[in-house]
Every structure is written in structure tokens, then in C-alpha cells.
């Protein structure tokens, strides 16, 4: 009984959050509940980041399609695209890690290795 009770309160996963620490390092949430306040906040921020990326991409295409676009607009579009790509890769990395964990929990575990953005490897 004691062992089952300790499992009920033990965190089961790490979630890469869509924001860095103040030092710019990856920030993780240790959780056993994907419906908690911070998980929902992270879900909302990921959705906002991806929607922003879509908007920035549309604007960047307009700027890049116009051969008369000033250098400053092209540079600004490139900077914003890089920011949005960074956000999208963090979201993809976070979701990929959660998919692997869900697969492992279901007993389907992946065979071999999977690559995460940034070149690090996940082994199962």
C-alpha cells in the first residue's frame, strides 16, 4: 500500500517548457499531471508561438517577394524568422520528448535512437 501511495505522488515526466530560464538555459517542468496550471500555460504559450510564427512567415514572404524591399525590412524579417524558428524547434522538441514518453508508457518503446534538435540523442 505504501509503495502504491508513493507512486501516486511521484513525478513521472519532464516537460521542456516553451521559455528559457533567466540564464537562457532550457526550463523543465517536473510533473505527473499534464492538466496542471503550468502545463496549460505552456500549452497556451506554445500555441501562441506557433501562431506568431505563421504570421511572421506570411509577412516575411511579402517582404522577400518584393525586390524593392529595404534592407532593414529584409533584415528584420530574417531576425523575426530566426526567433520563430527557435520557438518552433523548442515546441517540436518538447512534444517529441512527450511522444517518446507516452510510447514508452504504453509499452511500445521505440527501437534504436531518435535525434532531438540540437544534435543530442535520445535512446530507448
PDB file of C-alpha atoms in Angstrom, residues 4 7 10 18-20 25 53 65 75 86 91-93 103-104 121:
ATOM      1  CA  UNK A   4       1.389   2.473  -4.456  1.00  0.00           C
ATOM      2  CA  UNK A   7       3.864   6.284  -6.914  1.00  0.00           C
ATOM      3  CA  UNK A  10       5.961  10.726  -7.769  1.00  0.00           C
ATOM      4  CA  UNK A  18       8.453  26.976 -24.143  1.00  0.00           C
ATOM      5  CA  UNK A  19      10.510  29.574 -22.260  1.00  0.00           C
ATOM      6  CA  UNK A  20      14.126  29.543 -21.069  1.00  0.00           C
ATOM      7  CA  UNK A  25      19.043  27.585 -20.401  1.00  0.00           C
ATOM      8  CA  UNK A  53       5.405  32.035 -36.471  1.00  0.00           C
ATOM      9  CA  UNK A  65       8.816  38.671 -52.684  1.00  0.00           C
ATOM     10  CA  UNK A  75      16.932  42.057 -42.026  1.00  0.00           C
ATOM     11  CA  UNK A  86      13.807  28.748 -32.494  1.00  0.00           C
ATOM     12  CA  UNK A  91       7.911  23.189 -29.243  1.00  0.00           C
ATOM     13  CA  UNK A  92       8.781  20.271 -31.540  1.00  0.00           C
ATOM     14  CA  UNK A  93      11.485  19.062 -29.148  1.00  0.00           C
ATOM     15  CA  UNK A 103       5.099   5.474 -26.254  1.00  0.00           C
ATOM     16  CA  UNK A 104       7.320   4.038 -23.509  1.00  0.00           C
ATOM     17  CA  UNK A 121      20.344  11.702 -28.877  1.00  0.00           C
TER      18      UNK A 121
END
